[in-house]
PDB file of C-alpha atoms in Angstrom:
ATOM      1  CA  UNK R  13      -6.597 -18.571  -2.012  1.00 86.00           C
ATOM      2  CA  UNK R  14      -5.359 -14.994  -2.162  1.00 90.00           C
ATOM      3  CA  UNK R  15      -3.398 -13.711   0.058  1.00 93.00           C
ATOM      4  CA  UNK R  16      -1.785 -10.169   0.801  1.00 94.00           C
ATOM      5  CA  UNK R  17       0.959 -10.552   3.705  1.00 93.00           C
ATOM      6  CA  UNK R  18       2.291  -6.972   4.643  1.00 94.00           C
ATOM      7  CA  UNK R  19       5.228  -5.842   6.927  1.00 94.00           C
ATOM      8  CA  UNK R  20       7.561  -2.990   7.885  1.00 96.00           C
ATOM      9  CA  UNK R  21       5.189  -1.065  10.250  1.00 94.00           C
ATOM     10  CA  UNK R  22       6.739   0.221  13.353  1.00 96.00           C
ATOM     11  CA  UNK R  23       7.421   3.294  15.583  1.00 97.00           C
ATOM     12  CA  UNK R  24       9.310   6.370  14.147  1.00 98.00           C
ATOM     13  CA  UNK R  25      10.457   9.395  14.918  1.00 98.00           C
ATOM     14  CA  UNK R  26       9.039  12.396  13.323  1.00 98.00           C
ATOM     15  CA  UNK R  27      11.211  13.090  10.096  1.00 98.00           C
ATOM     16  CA  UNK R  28      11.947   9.334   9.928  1.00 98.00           C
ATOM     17  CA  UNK R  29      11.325   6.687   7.476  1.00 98.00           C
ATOM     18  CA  UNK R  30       9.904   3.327   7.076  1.00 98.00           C
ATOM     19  CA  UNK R  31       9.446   0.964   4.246  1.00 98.00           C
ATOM     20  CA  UNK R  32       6.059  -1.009   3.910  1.00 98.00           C
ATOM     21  CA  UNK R  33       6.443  -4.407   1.874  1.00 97.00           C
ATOM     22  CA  UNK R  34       3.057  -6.007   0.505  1.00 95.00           C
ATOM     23  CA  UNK R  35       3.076 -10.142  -0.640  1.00 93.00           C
ATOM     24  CA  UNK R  36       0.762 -11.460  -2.874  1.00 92.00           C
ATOM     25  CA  UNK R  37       0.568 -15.282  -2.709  1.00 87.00           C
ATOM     26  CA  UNK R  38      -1.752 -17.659  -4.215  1.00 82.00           C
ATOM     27  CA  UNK R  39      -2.821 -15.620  -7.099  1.00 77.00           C
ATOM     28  CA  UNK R  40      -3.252 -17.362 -10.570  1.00 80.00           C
ATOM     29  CA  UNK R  41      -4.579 -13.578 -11.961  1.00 82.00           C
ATOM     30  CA  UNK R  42      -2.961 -10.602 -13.953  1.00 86.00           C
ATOM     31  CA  UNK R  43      -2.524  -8.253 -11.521  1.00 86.00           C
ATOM     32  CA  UNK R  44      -4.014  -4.842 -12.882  1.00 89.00           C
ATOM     33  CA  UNK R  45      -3.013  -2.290 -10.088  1.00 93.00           C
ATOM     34  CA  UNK R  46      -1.704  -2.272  -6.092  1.00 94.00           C
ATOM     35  CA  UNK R  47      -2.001   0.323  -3.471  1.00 96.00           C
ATOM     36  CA  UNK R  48      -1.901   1.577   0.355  1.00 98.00           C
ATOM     37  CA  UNK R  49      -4.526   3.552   1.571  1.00 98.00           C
ATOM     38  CA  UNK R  50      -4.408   4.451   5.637  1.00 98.00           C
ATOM     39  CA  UNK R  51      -7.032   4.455   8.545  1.00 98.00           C
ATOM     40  CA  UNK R  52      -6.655   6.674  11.298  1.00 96.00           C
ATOM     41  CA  UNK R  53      -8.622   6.363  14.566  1.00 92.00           C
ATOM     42  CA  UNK R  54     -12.185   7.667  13.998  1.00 94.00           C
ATOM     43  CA  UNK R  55     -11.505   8.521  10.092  1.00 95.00           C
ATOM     44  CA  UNK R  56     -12.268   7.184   6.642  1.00 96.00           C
ATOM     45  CA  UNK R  57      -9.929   4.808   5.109  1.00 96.00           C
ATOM     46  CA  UNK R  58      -7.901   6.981   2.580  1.00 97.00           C
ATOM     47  CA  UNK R  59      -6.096   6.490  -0.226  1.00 97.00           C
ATOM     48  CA  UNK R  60      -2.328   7.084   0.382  1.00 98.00           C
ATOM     49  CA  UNK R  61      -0.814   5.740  -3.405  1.00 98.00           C
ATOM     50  CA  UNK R  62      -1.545   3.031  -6.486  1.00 97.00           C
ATOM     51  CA  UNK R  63       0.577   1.744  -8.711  1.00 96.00           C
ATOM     52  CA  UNK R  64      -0.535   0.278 -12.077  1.00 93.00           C
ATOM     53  CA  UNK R  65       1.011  -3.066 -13.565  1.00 89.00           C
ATOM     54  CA  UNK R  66       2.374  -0.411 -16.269  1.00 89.00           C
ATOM     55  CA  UNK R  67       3.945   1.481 -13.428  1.00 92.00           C
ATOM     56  CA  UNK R  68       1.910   4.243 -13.705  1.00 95.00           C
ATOM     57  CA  UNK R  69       1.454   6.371 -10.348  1.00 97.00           C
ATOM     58  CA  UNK R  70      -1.246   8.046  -8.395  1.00 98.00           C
ATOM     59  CA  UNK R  71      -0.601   9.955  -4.764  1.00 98.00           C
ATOM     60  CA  UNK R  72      -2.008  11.851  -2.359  1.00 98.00           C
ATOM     61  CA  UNK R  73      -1.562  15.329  -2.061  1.00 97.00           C
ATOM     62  CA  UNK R  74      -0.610  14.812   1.391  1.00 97.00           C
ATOM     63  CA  UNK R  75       2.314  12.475   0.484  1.00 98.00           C
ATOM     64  CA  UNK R  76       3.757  13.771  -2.621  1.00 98.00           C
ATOM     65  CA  UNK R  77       7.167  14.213  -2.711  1.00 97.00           C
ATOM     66  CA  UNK R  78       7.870  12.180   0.440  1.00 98.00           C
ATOM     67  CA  UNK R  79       6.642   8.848   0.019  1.00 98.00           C
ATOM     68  CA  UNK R  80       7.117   6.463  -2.800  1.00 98.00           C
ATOM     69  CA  UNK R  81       5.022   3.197  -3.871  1.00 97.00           C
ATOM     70  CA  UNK R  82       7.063   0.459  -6.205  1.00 95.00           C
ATOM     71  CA  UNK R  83       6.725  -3.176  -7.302  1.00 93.00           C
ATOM     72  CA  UNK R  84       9.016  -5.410  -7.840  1.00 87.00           C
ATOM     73  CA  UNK R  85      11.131  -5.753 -10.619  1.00 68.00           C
ATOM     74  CA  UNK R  86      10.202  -9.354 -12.064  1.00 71.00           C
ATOM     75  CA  UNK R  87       6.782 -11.131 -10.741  1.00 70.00           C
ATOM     76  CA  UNK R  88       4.957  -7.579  -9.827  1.00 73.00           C
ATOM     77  CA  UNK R  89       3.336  -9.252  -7.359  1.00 86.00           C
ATOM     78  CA  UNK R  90       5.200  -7.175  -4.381  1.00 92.00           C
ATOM     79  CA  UNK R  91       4.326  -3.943  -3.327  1.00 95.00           C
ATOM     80  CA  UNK R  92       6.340  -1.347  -1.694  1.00 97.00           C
ATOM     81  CA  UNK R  93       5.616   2.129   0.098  1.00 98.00           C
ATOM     82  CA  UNK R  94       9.097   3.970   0.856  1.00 98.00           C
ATOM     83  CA  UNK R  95       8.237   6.513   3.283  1.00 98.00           C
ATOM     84  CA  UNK R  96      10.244   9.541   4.004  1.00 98.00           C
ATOM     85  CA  UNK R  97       9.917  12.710   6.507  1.00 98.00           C
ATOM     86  CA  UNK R  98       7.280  10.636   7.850  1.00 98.00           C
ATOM     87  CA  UNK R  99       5.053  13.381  10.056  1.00 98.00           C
ATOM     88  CA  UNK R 100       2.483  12.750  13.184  1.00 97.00           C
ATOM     89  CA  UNK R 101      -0.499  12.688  10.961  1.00 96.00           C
ATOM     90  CA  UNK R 102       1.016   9.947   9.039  1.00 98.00           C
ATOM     91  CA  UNK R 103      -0.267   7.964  11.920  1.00 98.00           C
ATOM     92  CA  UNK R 104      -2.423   5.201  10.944  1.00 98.00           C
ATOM     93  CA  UNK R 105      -3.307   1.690   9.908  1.00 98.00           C
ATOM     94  CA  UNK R 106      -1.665   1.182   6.087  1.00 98.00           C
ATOM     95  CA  UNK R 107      -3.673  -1.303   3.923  1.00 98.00           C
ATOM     96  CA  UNK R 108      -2.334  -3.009   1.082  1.00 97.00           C
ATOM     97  CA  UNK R 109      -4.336  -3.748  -1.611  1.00 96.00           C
ATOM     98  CA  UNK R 110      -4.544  -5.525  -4.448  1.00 94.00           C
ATOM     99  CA  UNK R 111      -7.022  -5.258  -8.301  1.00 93.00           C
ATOM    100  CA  UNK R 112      -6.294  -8.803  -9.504  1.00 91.00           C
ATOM    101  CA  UNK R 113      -7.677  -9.335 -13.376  1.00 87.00           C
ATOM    102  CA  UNK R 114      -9.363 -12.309 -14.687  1.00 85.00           C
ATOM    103  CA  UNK R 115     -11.433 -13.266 -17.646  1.00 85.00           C
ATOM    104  CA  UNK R 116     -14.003 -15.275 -16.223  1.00 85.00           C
ATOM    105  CA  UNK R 117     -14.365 -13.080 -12.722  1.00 84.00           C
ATOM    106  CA  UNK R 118     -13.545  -9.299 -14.165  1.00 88.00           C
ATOM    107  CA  UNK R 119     -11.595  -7.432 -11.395  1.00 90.00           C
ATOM    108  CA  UNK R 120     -11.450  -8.130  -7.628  1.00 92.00           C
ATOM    109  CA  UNK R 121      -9.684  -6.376  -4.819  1.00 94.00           C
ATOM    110  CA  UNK R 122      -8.071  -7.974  -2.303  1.00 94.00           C
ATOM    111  CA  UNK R 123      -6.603  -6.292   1.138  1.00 96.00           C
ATOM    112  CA  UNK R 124      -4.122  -7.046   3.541  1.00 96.00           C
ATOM    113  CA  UNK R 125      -4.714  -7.617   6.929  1.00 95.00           C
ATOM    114  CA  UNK R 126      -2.634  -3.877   7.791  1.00 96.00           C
ATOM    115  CA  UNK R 127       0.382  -2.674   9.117  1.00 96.00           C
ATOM    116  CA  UNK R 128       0.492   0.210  12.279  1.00 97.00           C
ATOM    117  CA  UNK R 129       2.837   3.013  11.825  1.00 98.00           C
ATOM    118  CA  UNK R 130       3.136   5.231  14.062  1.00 98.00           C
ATOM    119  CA  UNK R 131       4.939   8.413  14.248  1.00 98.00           C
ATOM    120  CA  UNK R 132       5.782  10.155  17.636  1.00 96.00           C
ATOM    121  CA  UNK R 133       8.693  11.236  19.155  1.00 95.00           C
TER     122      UNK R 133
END
């Protein structure tokens, strides 16, 4: 069974940083993209960045330029959201998600179960 363990949320200042980490366990599939979007109270989940398997990027306008999503080096099946000069309205429930690939099935996403961050002096 898949499963998408996240970690690093927490309690920052405002200009502060944290660093989201996203697990994927118990996947036998090619792994075609991950992301983060965000939930904050009484709005739409959002989408904060993807990565592809190829490395290729997608942001937000909102969070270009001071956060950064990665995977890991070797399996790709870690996720990472570096997060710099975080702000107030950075606030929210990050989701990690996952677009595993398989002949049979096509693609299916898979989410985590979400991290809080919150950022308040």
């Amino acid at each position: 069974q898949v499963q998408l363990v996240e970690s690093g949320g927490g309690l920052v200042q405002p200009g502060g940083s944290l660093r989201l980490s996203c697990a994927v366990s118990g996947s036998r599939f090619s792994m075609a993209a991950m992301g983060w979007y965000r939930q904050a109270p009484g709005k739409q989940r959002e989408l904060v960045a993807t990565i592809s398997s190829g490395r290729a990027t997608i942001y937000d306008d909102s969070v270009k330029g001071r956060f950064t999503i990665s995977l890991d080096n070797a399996a790709k099946n870690t996720v990472y959201l570096q997060m710099n000069s975080l702000k107030p309205e950075d606030t929210a429930v990050y989701y990690c998600n996952a677009d595993l690939w398989a002949v049979l099935t096509g693609t299916t996403r898979y989410w985590g179960q979400g991290t809080q961050v919150t950022v308040s002096s």
